[in-house]
mmCIF file of C-alpha atoms and ligand atoms in Angstrom:
data_model
loop_
_atom_site.group_PDB
_atom_site.id
_atom_site.type_symbol
_atom_site.label_atom_id
_atom_site.label_comp_id
_atom_site.label_asym_id
_atom_site.label_seq_id
_atom_site.Cartn_x
_atom_site.Cartn_y
_atom_site.Cartn_z
ATOM 1 C CA MET A 1 24.040 -0.515 17.131
ATOM 2 C CA SER A 2 21.093 -0.196 14.752
ATOM 3 C CA ILE A 3 20.750 2.398 12.018
ATOM 4 C CA THR A 4 19.226 5.716 13.098
ATOM 5 C CA VAL A 5 15.689 6.339 11.834
ATOM 6 C CA SER A 6 14.052 9.742 11.371
ATOM 7 C CA ILE A 7 10.656 10.199 12.951
ATOM 8 C CA GLY A 8 8.760 13.442 12.415
ATOM 9 C CA VAL A 9 5.869 14.923 14.354
ATOM 10 C CA LEU A 10 3.341 16.887 12.303
ATOM 11 C CA SER A 11 3.564 20.289 13.935
ATOM 12 C CA LEU A 12 0.664 22.335 12.681
ATOM 13 C CA GLN A 13 -1.257 22.145 15.967
ATOM 14 C CA GLY A 14 -1.525 19.973 19.066
ATOM 15 C CA SER A 15 0.799 18.074 21.407
ATOM 16 C CA VAL A 16 4.014 18.221 19.365
ATOM 17 C CA GLU A 17 6.682 18.942 22.014
ATOM 18 C CA GLU A 18 5.471 16.084 24.202
ATOM 19 C CA HIS A 19 5.964 13.575 21.381
ATOM 20 C CA LEU A 20 9.411 14.977 20.511
ATOM 21 C CA ARG A 21 10.460 14.677 24.158
ATOM 22 C CA LEU A 22 9.562 10.979 24.333
ATOM 23 C CA LEU A 23 11.092 10.259 20.924
ATOM 24 C CA SER A 24 14.363 11.650 22.267
ATOM 25 C CA ALA A 25 14.224 8.882 24.904
ATOM 26 C CA CYS A 26 14.195 6.214 22.162
ATOM 27 C CA GLU A 27 17.502 4.723 21.046
ATOM 28 C CA GLY A 28 18.533 5.278 17.420
ATOM 29 C CA VAL A 29 15.854 7.858 16.654
ATOM 30 C CA GLN A 30 16.349 11.313 15.237
ATOM 31 C CA SER A 31 13.190 13.380 15.619
ATOM 32 C CA PHE A 32 12.007 16.732 14.329
ATOM 33 C CA PRO A 33 8.828 18.756 13.780
ATOM 34 C CA VAL A 34 7.261 18.556 10.318
ATOM 35 C CA LYS A 35 5.364 21.399 8.702
ATOM 36 C CA SER A 36 6.606 21.408 5.121
ATOM 37 C CA ALA A 37 6.642 18.957 2.235
ATOM 38 C CA ASP A 38 10.447 19.104 2.398
ATOM 39 C CA ALA A 39 10.531 17.922 5.995
ATOM 40 C CA LEU A 40 7.884 15.305 5.189
ATOM 41 C CA ASN A 41 10.170 13.873 2.508
ATOM 42 C CA ARG A 42 12.926 13.314 5.058
ATOM 43 C CA VAL A 43 10.997 11.173 7.562
ATOM 44 C CA ASP A 44 10.996 7.388 7.858
ATOM 45 C CA GLY A 45 7.924 7.600 10.099
ATOM 46 C CA LEU A 46 5.460 10.291 11.158
ATOM 47 C CA ILE A 47 3.339 10.998 14.232
ATOM 48 C CA LEU A 48 0.043 12.855 13.861
ATOM 49 C CA PRO A 49 -0.472 14.319 17.343
ATOM 50 C CA GLY A 50 -3.560 14.978 19.411
ATOM 51 C CA GLY A 51 -5.280 18.347 19.174
ATOM 52 C CA GLU A 52 -8.380 19.240 17.226
ATOM 53 C CA SER A 53 -8.888 17.095 14.136
ATOM 54 C CA THR A 54 -10.969 19.576 12.103
ATOM 55 C CA THR A 55 -8.377 22.336 12.698
ATOM 56 C CA MET A 56 -5.507 20.025 11.838
ATOM 57 C CA ALA A 57 -7.264 18.862 8.659
ATOM 58 C CA ARG A 58 -7.778 22.496 7.620
ATOM 59 C CA LEU A 59 -4.140 23.360 8.336
ATOM 60 C CA LEU A 60 -2.989 20.311 6.329
ATOM 61 C CA ARG A 61 -4.863 21.771 3.356
ATOM 62 C CA ASP A 62 -3.663 25.359 4.017
ATOM 63 C CA PHE A 63 -0.031 24.198 4.198
ATOM 64 C CA GLN A 64 -0.580 22.053 1.070
ATOM 65 C CA LEU A 65 0.460 18.955 2.916
ATOM 66 C CA SER A 66 -2.609 16.741 2.390
ATOM 67 C CA ALA A 67 -1.606 15.419 -1.034
ATOM 68 C CA PRO A 68 2.114 14.836 -0.232
ATOM 69 C CA LEU A 69 1.166 13.121 3.034
ATOM 70 C CA LEU A 70 -1.402 10.884 1.347
ATOM 71 C CA GLY A 71 1.164 10.067 -1.328
ATOM 72 C CA ARG A 72 3.752 8.980 1.228
ATOM 73 C CA ILE A 73 1.222 6.938 3.243
ATOM 74 C CA ARG A 74 0.157 5.115 0.075
ATOM 75 C CA GLN A 75 3.832 4.322 -0.569
ATOM 76 C CA GLY A 76 4.010 2.728 2.897
ATOM 77 C CA LEU A 77 5.117 5.485 5.275
ATOM 78 C CA PRO A 78 4.581 4.307 8.871
ATOM 79 C CA VAL A 79 2.223 6.731 10.631
ATOM 80 C CA TRP A 80 0.974 6.821 14.216
ATOM 81 C CA GLY A 81 -2.092 8.925 15.001
ATOM 82 C CA THR A 82 -2.844 9.815 18.622
ATOM 83 C CA CYS A 83 -6.404 10.954 19.334
ATOM 84 C CA ALA A 84 -7.080 13.760 16.792
ATOM 85 C CA GLY A 85 -4.320 12.181 14.646
ATOM 86 C CA LEU A 86 -6.221 8.880 14.688
ATOM 87 C CA ILE A 87 -9.361 10.744 13.578
ATOM 88 C CA LEU A 88 -7.394 12.048 10.572
ATOM 89 C CA LEU A 89 -6.334 8.486 9.629
ATOM 90 C CA ALA A 90 -9.781 6.840 9.824
ATOM 91 C CA LYS A 91 -11.578 5.685 6.688
ATOM 92 C CA GLN A 92 -14.947 6.373 8.327
ATOM 93 C CA LEU A 93 -16.075 8.935 10.887
ATOM 94 C CA VAL A 94 -19.538 8.490 12.378
ATOM 95 C CA GLY A 95 -21.803 11.283 11.089
ATOM 96 C CA GLU A 96 -19.198 13.323 9.220
ATOM 97 C CA PRO A 97 -16.848 13.081 6.236
ATOM 98 C CA SER A 98 -13.438 11.487 6.750
ATOM 99 C CA HIS A 99 -10.089 13.291 6.284
ATOM 100 C CA LEU A 100 -7.088 11.257 5.060
ATOM 101 C CA GLY A 101 -9.226 8.104 5.029
ATOM 102 C CA VAL A 102 -6.397 5.556 4.993
ATOM 103 C CA MET A 103 -6.952 3.243 7.984
ATOM 104 C CA ASP A 104 -9.768 0.703 7.954
ATOM 105 C CA ILE A 105 -11.469 1.871 11.143
ATOM 106 C CA THR A 106 -14.764 3.595 11.949
ATOM 107 C CA VAL A 107 -14.284 6.291 14.585
ATOM 108 C CA ARG A 108 -16.721 8.202 16.779
ATOM 109 C CA ARG A 109 -15.397 11.591 17.890
ATOM 110 C CA ASN A 110 -15.842 12.858 21.469
ATOM 111 C CA ALA A 111 -17.301 9.445 22.175
ATOM 112 C CA TYR A 112 -17.100 9.430 25.974
ATOM 113 C CA GLY A 113 -19.447 12.383 26.344
ATOM 114 C CA ARG A 114 -19.213 15.538 28.383
ATOM 115 C CA GLN A 115 -19.250 14.097 31.872
ATOM 116 C CA ILE A 116 -15.954 12.271 31.389
ATOM 117 C CA ASN A 117 -14.146 14.479 28.915
ATOM 118 C CA SER A 118 -10.833 13.431 30.422
ATOM 119 C CA PHE A 119 -9.825 10.399 32.441
ATOM 120 C CA SER A 120 -6.932 7.999 32.957
ATOM 121 C CA VAL A 121 -6.735 4.250 33.425
ATOM 122 C CA THR A 122 -3.815 1.895 33.945
ATOM 123 C CA ASP A 123 -3.776 -1.251 31.862
ATOM 124 C CA SER A 124 -1.511 -3.802 30.196
ATOM 125 C CA ILE A 125 -1.003 -3.850 26.438
ATOM 126 C CA PRO A 126 1.195 -6.948 25.962
ATOM 127 C CA PRO A 127 2.254 -6.340 22.338
ATOM 128 C CA VAL A 128 3.549 -2.905 23.377
ATOM 129 C CA ALA A 129 5.083 -3.268 26.840
ATOM 130 C CA ASP A 130 5.697 -5.833 29.566
ATOM 131 C CA HIS A 131 4.586 -3.412 32.285
ATOM 132 C CA PRO A 132 1.231 -1.643 32.883
ATOM 133 C CA LEU A 133 0.761 1.610 30.990
ATOM 134 C CA SER A 134 -0.995 4.784 32.038
ATOM 135 C CA LEU A 135 -3.612 5.660 29.389
ATOM 136 C CA THR A 136 -4.856 9.254 29.319
ATOM 137 C CA PHE A 137 -8.038 10.082 27.410
ATOM 138 C CA ILE A 138 -8.875 13.712 26.577
ATOM 139 C CA ARG A 139 -12.161 14.368 24.765
ATOM 140 C CA ALA A 140 -11.262 11.075 23.198
ATOM 141 C CA PRO A 141 -12.806 9.234 20.283
ATOM 142 C CA TRP A 142 -13.272 5.480 20.262
ATOM 143 C CA ILE A 143 -12.916 3.020 17.412
ATOM 144 C CA GLU A 144 -16.362 1.614 16.800
ATOM 145 C CA GLU A 145 -15.408 -0.912 14.155
ATOM 146 C CA ALA A 146 -12.193 -2.218 12.669
ATOM 147 C CA GLY A 147 -11.688 -4.009 9.351
ATOM 148 C CA ARG A 148 -10.329 -7.539 9.058
ATOM 149 C CA GLY A 149 -6.762 -6.431 8.455
ATOM 150 C CA VAL A 150 -6.664 -4.437 11.675
ATOM 151 C CA GLN A 151 -4.975 -5.830 14.786
ATOM 152 C CA VAL A 152 -6.763 -4.701 17.948
ATOM 153 C CA LEU A 153 -4.135 -3.841 20.584
ATOM 154 C CA HIS A 154 -6.397 -2.675 23.408
ATOM 155 C CA THR A 155 -10.046 -2.267 24.319
ATOM 156 C CA LEU A 156 -11.724 -0.418 27.161
ATOM 157 C CA ARG A 157 -15.311 -1.191 28.166
ATOM 158 C CA GLY A 158 -15.862 -3.009 24.877
ATOM 159 C CA LYS A 159 -14.546 -0.215 22.656
ATOM 160 C CA ILE A 160 -11.277 -0.350 20.726
ATOM 161 C CA THR A 161 -8.742 2.194 21.971
ATOM 162 C CA ALA A 162 -5.549 1.111 20.198
ATOM 163 C CA ALA A 163 -5.090 -0.651 16.873
ATOM 164 C CA ARG A 164 -2.585 -1.351 14.162
ATOM 165 C CA GLU A 165 -3.056 -1.940 10.445
ATOM 166 C CA ASP A 166 0.301 -2.916 8.973
ATOM 167 C CA ARG A 167 2.364 0.287 9.224
ATOM 168 C CA LEU A 168 -0.451 2.430 10.612
ATOM 169 C CA LEU A 169 -0.839 2.725 14.381
ATOM 170 C CA ALA A 170 -3.743 4.447 16.145
ATOM 171 C CA THR A 171 -4.332 5.254 19.813
ATOM 172 C CA THR A 172 -7.358 7.096 21.153
ATOM 173 C CA PHE A 173 -5.317 8.039 24.249
ATOM 174 C CA HIS A 174 -2.114 10.078 24.712
ATOM 175 C CA PRO A 175 1.089 8.146 25.541
ATOM 176 C CA GLU A 176 3.000 11.422 24.979
ATOM 177 C CA LEU A 177 1.427 12.872 28.134
ATOM 178 C CA THR A 178 3.122 10.245 30.303
ATOM 179 C CA ALA A 179 6.822 9.818 31.095
ATOM 180 C CA ASP A 180 6.855 6.331 29.561
ATOM 181 C CA PRO A 181 8.369 5.952 26.066
ATOM 182 C CA ALA A 182 6.980 2.388 25.606
ATOM 183 C CA PHE A 183 4.557 3.343 22.796
ATOM 184 C CA HIS A 184 7.192 5.497 21.091
ATOM 185 C CA ARG A 185 9.568 2.507 21.164
ATOM 186 C CA TYR A 186 6.808 0.287 19.779
ATOM 187 C CA PHE A 187 6.209 2.728 16.897
ATOM 188 C CA THR A 188 9.972 2.893 16.296
ATOM 189 C CA GLY A 189 9.847 -0.904 15.862
ATOM 190 C CA ILE A 190 7.151 -0.502 13.207
ATOM 191 C CA VAL A 191 9.247 2.176 11.467
ATOM 192 C CA ARG A 192 12.267 -0.158 11.495
ATOM 193 C CA GLY A 193 10.143 -2.965 10.085
ATOM 194 C CA SER A 194 11.178 -5.124 13.023
ATOM 195 C CA LEU A 195 7.637 -5.782 14.282
ATOM 196 C CA PRO A 196 5.849 -8.002 11.759
ATOM 197 C CA VAL A 197 2.048 -7.851 12.009
HETATM 198 N N1 LIG B 1 -11.884 15.898 20.423
HETATM 199 C C1 LIG B 1 -10.780 16.107 19.493
HETATM 200 C C2 LIG B 1 -11.263 15.961 18.051
HETATM 201 O O1 LIG B 1 -12.336 15.486 17.814
HETATM 202 C C3 LIG B 1 -9.641 15.147 19.762
HETATM 203 C C4 LIG B 1 -9.096 15.385 21.161
HETATM 204 C C5 LIG B 1 -7.641 15.102 21.310
HETATM 205 O O2 LIG B 1 -6.867 14.974 20.360
HETATM 206 N N2 LIG B 1 -7.229 15.076 22.552
HETATM 207 O O3 LIG B 1 -10.538 16.302 17.182
#
């Protein structure tokens, strides 16, 4: 039996409950919502959920969480951003200033345009799971460019949709809106340090 790890979900806005539900399906994981510096100090890993990135960035500042979060990420805290959460992590956003600016990716917001605001595809992501995964995109961004230290996990129509840079994980889609905990297990592996890059 492995040691229990604590994984928090930033709970200022967005799809928090859905992430907590899938984390509870992962073995050896204790999970809880995070909206204070105190709670942030207790996590071994953190999920930044989907939602609206500009609102979440503003709430991070209002709750005085930006600096403590940046501090912990710089010390090596594993963080997984889904959709809006990924936008918060990116070093570059096309046409607008970045937020946390910690992951070496260039991201275009709302990249798929109005006509396909939301869609799903099924595809294999071998580093993550040995079965096909359902990938749900909601007003999704795409990753336009990734730095040399970034491992591309998945692409769709030539655009990067999932990537990892050491302890940072980013998905433009929403694994928390499926019933499959494969991505949550994969992130737990990163938190445990059992998945070398
Ligand atoms: N379109 C949102 C943004 O730019 C992200 C959408 C999502 O998280 N589902 O912040």
